[in-house]
Short mmCIF file of C-alpha atoms in Angstrom, two decimals:
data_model
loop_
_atom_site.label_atom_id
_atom_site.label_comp_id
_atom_site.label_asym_id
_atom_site.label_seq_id
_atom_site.Cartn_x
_atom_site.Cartn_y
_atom_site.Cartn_z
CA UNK A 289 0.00 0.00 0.00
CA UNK A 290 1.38 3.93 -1.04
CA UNK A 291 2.15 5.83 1.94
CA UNK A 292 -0.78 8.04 2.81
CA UNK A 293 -3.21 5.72 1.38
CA UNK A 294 -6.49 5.23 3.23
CA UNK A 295 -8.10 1.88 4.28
CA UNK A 296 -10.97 0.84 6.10
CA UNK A 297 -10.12 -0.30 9.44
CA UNK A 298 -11.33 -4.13 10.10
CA UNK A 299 -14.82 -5.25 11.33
CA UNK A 300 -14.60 -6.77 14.17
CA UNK A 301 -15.84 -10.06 14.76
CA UNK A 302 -17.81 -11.34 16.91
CA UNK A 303 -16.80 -13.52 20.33
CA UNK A 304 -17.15 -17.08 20.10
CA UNK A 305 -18.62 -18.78 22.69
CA UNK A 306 -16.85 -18.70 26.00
CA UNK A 307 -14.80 -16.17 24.66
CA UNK A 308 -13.86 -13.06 26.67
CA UNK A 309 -15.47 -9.65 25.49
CA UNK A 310 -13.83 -8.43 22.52
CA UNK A 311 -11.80 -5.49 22.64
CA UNK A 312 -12.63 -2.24 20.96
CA UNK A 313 -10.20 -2.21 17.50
CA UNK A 314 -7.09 -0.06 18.34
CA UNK A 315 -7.98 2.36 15.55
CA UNK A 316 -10.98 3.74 17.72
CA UNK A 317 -8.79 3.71 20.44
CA UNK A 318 -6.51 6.20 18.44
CA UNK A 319 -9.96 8.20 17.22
CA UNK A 320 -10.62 8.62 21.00
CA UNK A 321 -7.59 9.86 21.89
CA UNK A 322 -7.03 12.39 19.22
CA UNK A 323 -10.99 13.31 19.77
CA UNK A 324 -9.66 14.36 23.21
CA UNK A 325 -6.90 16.81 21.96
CA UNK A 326 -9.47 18.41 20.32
CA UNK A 327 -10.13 21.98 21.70
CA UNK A 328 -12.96 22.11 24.37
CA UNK A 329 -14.08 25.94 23.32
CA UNK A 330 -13.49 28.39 20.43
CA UNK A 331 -10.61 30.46 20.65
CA UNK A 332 -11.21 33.99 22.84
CA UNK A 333 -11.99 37.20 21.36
CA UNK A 334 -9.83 39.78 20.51
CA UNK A 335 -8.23 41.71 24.15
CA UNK A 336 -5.48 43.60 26.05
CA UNK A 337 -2.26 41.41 27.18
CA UNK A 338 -2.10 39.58 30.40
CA UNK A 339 -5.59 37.91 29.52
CA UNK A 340 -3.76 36.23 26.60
CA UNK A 341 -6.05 36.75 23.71
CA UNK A 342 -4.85 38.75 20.50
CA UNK A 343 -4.02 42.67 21.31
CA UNK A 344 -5.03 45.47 19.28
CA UNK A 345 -2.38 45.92 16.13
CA UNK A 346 -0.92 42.24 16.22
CA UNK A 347 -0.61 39.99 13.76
CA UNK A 348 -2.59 37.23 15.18
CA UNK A 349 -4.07 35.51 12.20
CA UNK A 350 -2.66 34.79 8.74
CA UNK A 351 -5.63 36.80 7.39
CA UNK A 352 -5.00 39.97 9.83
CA UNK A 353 -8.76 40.79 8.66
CA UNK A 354 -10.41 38.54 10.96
CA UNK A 355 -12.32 40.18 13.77
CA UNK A 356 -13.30 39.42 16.87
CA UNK A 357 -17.49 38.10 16.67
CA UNK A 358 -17.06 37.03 13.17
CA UNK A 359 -16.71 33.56 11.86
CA UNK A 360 -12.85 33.16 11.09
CA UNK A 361 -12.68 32.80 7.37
CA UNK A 362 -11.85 29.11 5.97
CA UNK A 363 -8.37 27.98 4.75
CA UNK A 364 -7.17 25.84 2.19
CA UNK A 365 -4.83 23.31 4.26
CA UNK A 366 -1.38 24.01 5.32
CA UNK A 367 0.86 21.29 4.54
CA UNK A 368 4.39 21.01 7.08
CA UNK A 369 7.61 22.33 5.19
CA UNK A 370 10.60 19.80 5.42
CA UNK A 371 13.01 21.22 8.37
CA UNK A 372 15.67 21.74 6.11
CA UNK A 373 14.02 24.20 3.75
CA UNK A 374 12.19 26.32 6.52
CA UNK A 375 13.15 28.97 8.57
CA UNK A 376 12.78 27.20 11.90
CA UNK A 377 12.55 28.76 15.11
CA UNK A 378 12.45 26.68 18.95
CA UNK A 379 10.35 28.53 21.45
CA UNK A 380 10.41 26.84 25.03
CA UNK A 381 7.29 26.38 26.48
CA UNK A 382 8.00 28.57 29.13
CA UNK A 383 8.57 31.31 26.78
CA UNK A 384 5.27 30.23 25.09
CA UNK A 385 3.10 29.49 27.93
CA UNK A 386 2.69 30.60 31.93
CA UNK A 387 2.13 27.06 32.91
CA UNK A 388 1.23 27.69 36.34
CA UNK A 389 -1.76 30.39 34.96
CA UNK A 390 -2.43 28.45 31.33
CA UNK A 391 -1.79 31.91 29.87
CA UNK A 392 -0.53 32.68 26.34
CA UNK A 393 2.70 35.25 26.47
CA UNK A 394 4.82 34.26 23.60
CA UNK A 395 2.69 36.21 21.04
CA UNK A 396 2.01 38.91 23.80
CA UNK A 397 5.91 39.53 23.81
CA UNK A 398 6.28 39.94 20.05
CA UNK A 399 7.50 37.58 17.97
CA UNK A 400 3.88 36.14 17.37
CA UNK A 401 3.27 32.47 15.99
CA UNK A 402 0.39 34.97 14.11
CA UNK A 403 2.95 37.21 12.48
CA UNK A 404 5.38 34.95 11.22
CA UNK A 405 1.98 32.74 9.49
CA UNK A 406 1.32 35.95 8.07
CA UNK A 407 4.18 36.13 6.31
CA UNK A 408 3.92 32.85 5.55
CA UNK A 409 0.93 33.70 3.62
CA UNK A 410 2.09 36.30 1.92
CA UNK A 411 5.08 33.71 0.67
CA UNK A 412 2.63 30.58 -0.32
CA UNK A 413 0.48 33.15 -2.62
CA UNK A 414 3.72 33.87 -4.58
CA UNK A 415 5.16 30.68 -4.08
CA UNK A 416 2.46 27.94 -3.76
CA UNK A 417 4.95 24.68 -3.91
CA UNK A 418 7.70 26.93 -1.82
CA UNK A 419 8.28 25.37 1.50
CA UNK A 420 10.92 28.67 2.42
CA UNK A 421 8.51 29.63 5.10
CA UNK A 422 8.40 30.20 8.56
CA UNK A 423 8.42 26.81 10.86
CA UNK A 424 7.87 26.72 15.14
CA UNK A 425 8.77 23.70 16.98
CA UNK A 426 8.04 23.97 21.02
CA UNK A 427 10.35 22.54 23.27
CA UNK A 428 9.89 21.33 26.56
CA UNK A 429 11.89 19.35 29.41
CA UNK A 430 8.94 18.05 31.05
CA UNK A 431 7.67 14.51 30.57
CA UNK A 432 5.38 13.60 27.07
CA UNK A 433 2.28 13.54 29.72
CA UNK A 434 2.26 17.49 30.04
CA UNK A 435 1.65 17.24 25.93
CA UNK A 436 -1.51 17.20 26.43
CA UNK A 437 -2.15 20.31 27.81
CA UNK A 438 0.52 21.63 25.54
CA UNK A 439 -1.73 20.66 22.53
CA UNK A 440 -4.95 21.44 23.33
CA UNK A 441 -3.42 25.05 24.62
CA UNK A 442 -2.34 25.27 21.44
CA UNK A 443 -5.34 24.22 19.60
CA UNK A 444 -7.23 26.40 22.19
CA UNK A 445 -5.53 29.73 21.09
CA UNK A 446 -5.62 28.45 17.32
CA UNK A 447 -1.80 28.37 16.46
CA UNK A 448 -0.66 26.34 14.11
CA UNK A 449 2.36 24.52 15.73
CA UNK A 450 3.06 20.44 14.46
CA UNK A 451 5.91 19.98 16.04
CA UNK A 452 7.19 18.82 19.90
CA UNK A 453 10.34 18.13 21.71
CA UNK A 454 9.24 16.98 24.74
CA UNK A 455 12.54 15.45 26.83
CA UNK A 456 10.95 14.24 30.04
CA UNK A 457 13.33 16.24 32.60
CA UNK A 458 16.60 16.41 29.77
CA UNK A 459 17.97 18.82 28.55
CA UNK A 460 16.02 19.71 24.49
CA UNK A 461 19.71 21.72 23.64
CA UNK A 462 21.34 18.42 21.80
CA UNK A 463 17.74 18.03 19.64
CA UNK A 464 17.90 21.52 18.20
CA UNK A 465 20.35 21.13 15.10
CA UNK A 466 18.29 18.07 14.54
CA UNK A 467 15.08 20.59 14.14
CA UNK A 468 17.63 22.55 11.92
CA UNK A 469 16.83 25.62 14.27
CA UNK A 470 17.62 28.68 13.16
CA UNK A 471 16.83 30.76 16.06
CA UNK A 472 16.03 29.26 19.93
CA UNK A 473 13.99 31.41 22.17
CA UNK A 474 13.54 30.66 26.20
CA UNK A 475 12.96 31.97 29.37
CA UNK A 476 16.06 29.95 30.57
CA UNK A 477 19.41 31.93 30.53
CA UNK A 478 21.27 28.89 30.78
CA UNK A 479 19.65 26.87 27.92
CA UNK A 480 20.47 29.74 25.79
CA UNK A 481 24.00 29.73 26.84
CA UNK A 482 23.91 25.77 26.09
CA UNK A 483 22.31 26.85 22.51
CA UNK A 484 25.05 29.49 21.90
CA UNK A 485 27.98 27.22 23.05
CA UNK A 486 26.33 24.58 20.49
CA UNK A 487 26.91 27.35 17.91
CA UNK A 488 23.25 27.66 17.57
CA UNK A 489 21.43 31.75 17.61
CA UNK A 490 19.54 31.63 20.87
CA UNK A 491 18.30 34.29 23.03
CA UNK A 492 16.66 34.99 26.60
CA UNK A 493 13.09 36.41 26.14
CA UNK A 494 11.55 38.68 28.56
CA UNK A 495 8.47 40.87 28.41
CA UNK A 496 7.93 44.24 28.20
CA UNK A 497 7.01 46.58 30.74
CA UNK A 498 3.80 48.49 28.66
CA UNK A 499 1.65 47.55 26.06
CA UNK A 500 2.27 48.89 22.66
CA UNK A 501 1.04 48.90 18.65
CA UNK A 502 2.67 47.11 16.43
CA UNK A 503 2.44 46.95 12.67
CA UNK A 504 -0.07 44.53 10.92
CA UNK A 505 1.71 44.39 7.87
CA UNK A 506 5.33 43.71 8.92
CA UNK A 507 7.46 41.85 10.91
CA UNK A 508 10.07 43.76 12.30
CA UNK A 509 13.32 42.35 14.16
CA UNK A 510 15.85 44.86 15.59
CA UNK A 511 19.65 43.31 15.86
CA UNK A 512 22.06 45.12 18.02
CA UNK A 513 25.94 45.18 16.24
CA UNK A 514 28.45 43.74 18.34
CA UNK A 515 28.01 40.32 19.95
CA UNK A 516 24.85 39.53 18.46
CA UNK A 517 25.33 39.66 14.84
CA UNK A 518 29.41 40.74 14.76
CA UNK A 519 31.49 39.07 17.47
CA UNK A 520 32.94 40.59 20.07
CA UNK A 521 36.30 41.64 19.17
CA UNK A 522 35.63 45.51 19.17
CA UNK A 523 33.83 45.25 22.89
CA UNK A 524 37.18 43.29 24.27
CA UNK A 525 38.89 46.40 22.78
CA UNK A 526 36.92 48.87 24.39
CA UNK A 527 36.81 47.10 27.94
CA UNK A 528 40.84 46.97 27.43
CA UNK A 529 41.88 49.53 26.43
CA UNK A 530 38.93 52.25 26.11
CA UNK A 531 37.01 54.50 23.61
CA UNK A 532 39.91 55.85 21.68
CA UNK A 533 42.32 52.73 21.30
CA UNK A 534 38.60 51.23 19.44
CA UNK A 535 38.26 54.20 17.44
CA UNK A 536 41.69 53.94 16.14
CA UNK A 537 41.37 50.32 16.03
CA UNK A 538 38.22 50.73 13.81
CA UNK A 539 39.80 52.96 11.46
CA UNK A 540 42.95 50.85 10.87
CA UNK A 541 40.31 47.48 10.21
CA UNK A 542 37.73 49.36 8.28
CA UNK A 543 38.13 47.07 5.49
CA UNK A 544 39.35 43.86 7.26
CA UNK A 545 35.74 42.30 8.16
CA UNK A 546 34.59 41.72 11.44
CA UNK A 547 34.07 37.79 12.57
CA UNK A 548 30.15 36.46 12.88
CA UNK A 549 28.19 36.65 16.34
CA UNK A 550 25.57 34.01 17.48
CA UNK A 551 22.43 35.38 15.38
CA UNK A 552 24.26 36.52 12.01
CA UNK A 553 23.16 33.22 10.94
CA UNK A 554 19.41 34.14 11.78
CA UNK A 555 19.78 37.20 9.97
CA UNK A 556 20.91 35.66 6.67
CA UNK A 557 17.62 33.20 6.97
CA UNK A 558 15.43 36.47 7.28
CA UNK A 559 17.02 37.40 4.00
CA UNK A 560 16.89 34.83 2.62
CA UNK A 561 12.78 34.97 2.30
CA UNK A 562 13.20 38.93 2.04
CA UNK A 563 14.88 38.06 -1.35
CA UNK A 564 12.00 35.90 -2.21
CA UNK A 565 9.69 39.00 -2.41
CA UNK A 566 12.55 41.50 -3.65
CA UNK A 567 12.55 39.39 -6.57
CA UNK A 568 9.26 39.70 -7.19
CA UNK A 569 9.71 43.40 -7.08
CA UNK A 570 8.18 43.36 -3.65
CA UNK A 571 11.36 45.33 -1.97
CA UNK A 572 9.03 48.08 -0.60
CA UNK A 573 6.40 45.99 0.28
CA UNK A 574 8.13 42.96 2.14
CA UNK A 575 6.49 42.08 5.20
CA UNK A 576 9.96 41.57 7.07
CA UNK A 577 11.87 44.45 7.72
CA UNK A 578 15.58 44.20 9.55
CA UNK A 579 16.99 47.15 12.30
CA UNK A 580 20.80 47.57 13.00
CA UNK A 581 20.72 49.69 16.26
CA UNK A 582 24.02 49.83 17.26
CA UNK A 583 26.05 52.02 19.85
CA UNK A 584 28.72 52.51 17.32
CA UNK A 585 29.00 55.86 15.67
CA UNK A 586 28.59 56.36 12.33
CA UNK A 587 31.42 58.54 11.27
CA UNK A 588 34.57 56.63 13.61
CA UNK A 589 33.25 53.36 13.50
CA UNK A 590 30.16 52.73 11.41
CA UNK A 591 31.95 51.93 8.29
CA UNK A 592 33.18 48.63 9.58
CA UNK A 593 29.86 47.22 10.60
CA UNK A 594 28.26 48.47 7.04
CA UNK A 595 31.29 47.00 5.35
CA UNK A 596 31.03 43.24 7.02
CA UNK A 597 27.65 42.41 6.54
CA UNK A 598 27.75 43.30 2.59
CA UNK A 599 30.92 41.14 2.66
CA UNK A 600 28.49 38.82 3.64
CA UNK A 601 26.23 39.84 1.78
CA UNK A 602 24.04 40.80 3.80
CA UNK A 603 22.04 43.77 5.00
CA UNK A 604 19.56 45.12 7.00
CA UNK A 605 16.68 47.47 6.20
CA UNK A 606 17.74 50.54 8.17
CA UNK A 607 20.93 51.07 9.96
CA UNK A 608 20.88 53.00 13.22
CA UNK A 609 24.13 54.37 14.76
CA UNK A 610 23.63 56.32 18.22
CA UNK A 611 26.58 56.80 19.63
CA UNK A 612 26.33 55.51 22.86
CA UNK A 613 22.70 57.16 23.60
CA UNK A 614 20.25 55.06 24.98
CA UNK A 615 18.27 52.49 22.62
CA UNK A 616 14.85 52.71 23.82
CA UNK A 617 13.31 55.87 22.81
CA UNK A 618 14.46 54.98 18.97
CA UNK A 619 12.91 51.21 19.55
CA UNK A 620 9.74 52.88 20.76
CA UNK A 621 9.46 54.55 17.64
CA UNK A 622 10.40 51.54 15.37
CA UNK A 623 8.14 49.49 17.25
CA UNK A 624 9.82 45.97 16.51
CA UNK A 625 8.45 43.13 17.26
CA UNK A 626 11.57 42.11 18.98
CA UNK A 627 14.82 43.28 19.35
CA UNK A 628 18.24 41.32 20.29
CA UNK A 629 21.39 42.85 22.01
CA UNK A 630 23.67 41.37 24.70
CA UNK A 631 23.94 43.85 27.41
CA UNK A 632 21.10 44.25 29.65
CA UNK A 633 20.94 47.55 30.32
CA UNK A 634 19.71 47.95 26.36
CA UNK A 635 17.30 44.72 27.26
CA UNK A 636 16.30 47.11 30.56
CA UNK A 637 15.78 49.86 28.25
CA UNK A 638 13.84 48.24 25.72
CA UNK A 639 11.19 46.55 27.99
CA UNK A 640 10.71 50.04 29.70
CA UNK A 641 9.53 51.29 26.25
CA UNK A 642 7.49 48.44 25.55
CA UNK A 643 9.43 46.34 23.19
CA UNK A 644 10.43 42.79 23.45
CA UNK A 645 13.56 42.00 24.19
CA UNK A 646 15.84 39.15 23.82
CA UNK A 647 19.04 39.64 26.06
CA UNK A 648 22.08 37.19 24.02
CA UNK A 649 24.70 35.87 26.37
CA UNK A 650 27.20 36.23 24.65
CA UNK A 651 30.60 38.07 24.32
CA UNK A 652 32.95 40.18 26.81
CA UNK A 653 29.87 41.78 28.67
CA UNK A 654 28.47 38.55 29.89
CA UNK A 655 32.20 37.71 31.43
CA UNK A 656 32.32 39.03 35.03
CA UNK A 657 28.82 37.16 35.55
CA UNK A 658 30.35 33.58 34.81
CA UNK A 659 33.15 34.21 36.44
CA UNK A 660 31.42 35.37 39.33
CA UNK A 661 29.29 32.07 39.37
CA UNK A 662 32.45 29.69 39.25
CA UNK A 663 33.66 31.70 42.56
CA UNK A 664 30.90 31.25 43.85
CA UNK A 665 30.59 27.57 44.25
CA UNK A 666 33.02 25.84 46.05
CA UNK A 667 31.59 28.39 49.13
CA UNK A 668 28.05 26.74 48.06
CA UNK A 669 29.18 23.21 48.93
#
């Protein structure tokens, strides 16, 4: 029989005499399990974060029309890209769910399951047998048993997530290449650092501190410079040897790229689809839009920065060079829907103007903290 083929399951018989009840054919067994993953209730209507359900300006359908009262329109079936083609990105279910409240934050925060489909969308109507698209796999250490409640949350709130890592009290870090991840989200600062040290893009996730707007039409991810998508080889200069030993540094390797940090390689898979609507002559109308916000300043040290990514060629968008100002009155005007960098006080910053950050541990700045750690444990025994 083809794979995928359907056959009837097989009658069954009826009990001889003196034999035992028969038992009910394992393919109803199966029906009546999957009946109960179904979801018990509709999804909620549209409200205001910390209830869970969709916020006002979010992209939380792939048809960003539907409203809240009205029948959500039908759609044509979604079939699962292969891992290797999509753009795949592991969300914990911590950074997904509150699992103590059954409340939905991960598409509160930003990076919505609901935005990425609708760019996913917009990609199958140009490219119906494309399977470059965006892909979510949640990942979980608790046992297979909590999948349950994983799934029908998940049917519950309508999202349209196939597939589970569920390692029963392990660690899910060694599965993610296997999921070809391109990106790994948690609420776990040391499962990111696992996911880095794997050579995988990870970042912590935390919530913002106000509610804000963002666009319908566009996803937009803001990437801090150094240690997120360069490494961090200007940073160690600066902590060395200070501000004007970098600048001069800069200047004399203005043409000598810089090496890659954790989440270059999640940039180049944003661009990758980017490209898939530029050549359509889509440019000003993609639906993903990239932010550099960097402290760097244009004039003694931008050049460099601008230089290695199109030696990679690469880009983003819009480049932003501030000169050591703060970050977070220019990300509450870009609005993104989140935004990476690798010192805290910018992650601080961000969540106080209601942005999403994602803190990367990675680089120079995170060094005094582990080395604090490692002091501190022998006195811990």
């Amino acid at each position: 029989m083809d794979p995928g083929e359907s056959r009837e399951p097989p009658e069954a018989r009826e009990p001889g005499p003196g034999a035992e009840p028969a038992v009910a054919p394992r393919w109803k067994e199966a029906k009546t399990f999957n009946d109960n993953l179904a979801p018990k209730k509709k999804p909620k209507s549209l409200g205001t974060r910390g209830s869970a359900p969709p916020r006002e300006g979010s992209l939380w359908r792939a048809d960003s029309t539907w409203q809240s009262g009205s029948e959500a329109p039908a759609e044509a079936p979604r079939s699962q890209p292969k891992p290797q083609n999509a753009v795949t990105i592991a969300v914990s279910s911590r950074a997904l769910f509150r699992m103590d409240e059954e409340q939905r934050i991960y598409t509160d925060q930003g990076v919505e399951e609901y935005a990425l489909e609708a760019v996913n969308k917009r990609l199958r109507e140009l490219y119906p047998d494309s399977e470059d698209v965006f892909d979510i796999v949640l990942v979980t250490n608790n046992h297979a048993q909590v999948g349950v409640r994983l799934i029908n949350s998940i049917n519950h709130y309508d999202l349209f997530i196939e597939r589970f890592c569920m390692t029963g009290g392990n660690s899910p870090i060694c599965y993610l290449k296997a999921y070809h991840t391109n990106l790994y989200l948690s609420a776990d600062a040391e499962k990111v650092r696992e996911a880095i040290d794997e050579g995988i893009a990870a970042a912590t996730i935390f919530s913002p501190s106000r509610d804000v707007v963002v666009s319908q039409s566009q996803l937009r991810v803001a990437f801090d410079g150094d240690a997120v998508l360069f490494s961090d080889e200007s940073e160690r200069i600066v902590k060395a040897h200070g501000l004007d030993r970098f600048f001069e540094h800069e200047k004399a390797h203005e043409n000598k790229p810089l090496a890659q940090g954790p989440l270059k390689g999640f940039l180049e898979a944003l661009g990758r689809l980017q490209k898939k609507f530029y050549s359509k002559g889509l440019r000003l109308e993609c639906p993903i839009r990239t932010y550099l916000v960097t402290a760097r300043s244009a004039a003694s040290s931008g050049a460099r920065a601008l230089k290695t990514l199109r030696s990679w060629g690469l880009e983003t968008d819009e480049a932003l060079f501030l000169a050591g100002a703060p970050k977070g009155p220019l990300l509450e005007k870009i609005r993104p829907h989140i935004f990476f960098d690798d010192q805290m006080f910018h992650v601080a910053g961000a969540q106080e103007m209601g942005t999403v950050a994602a803190h990367v541990p990675y680089g120079v700045a995170q060094t005094p903290r582990r080395t604090a750690s490692v002091k501190q444990a022998p006195s811990a025994q």
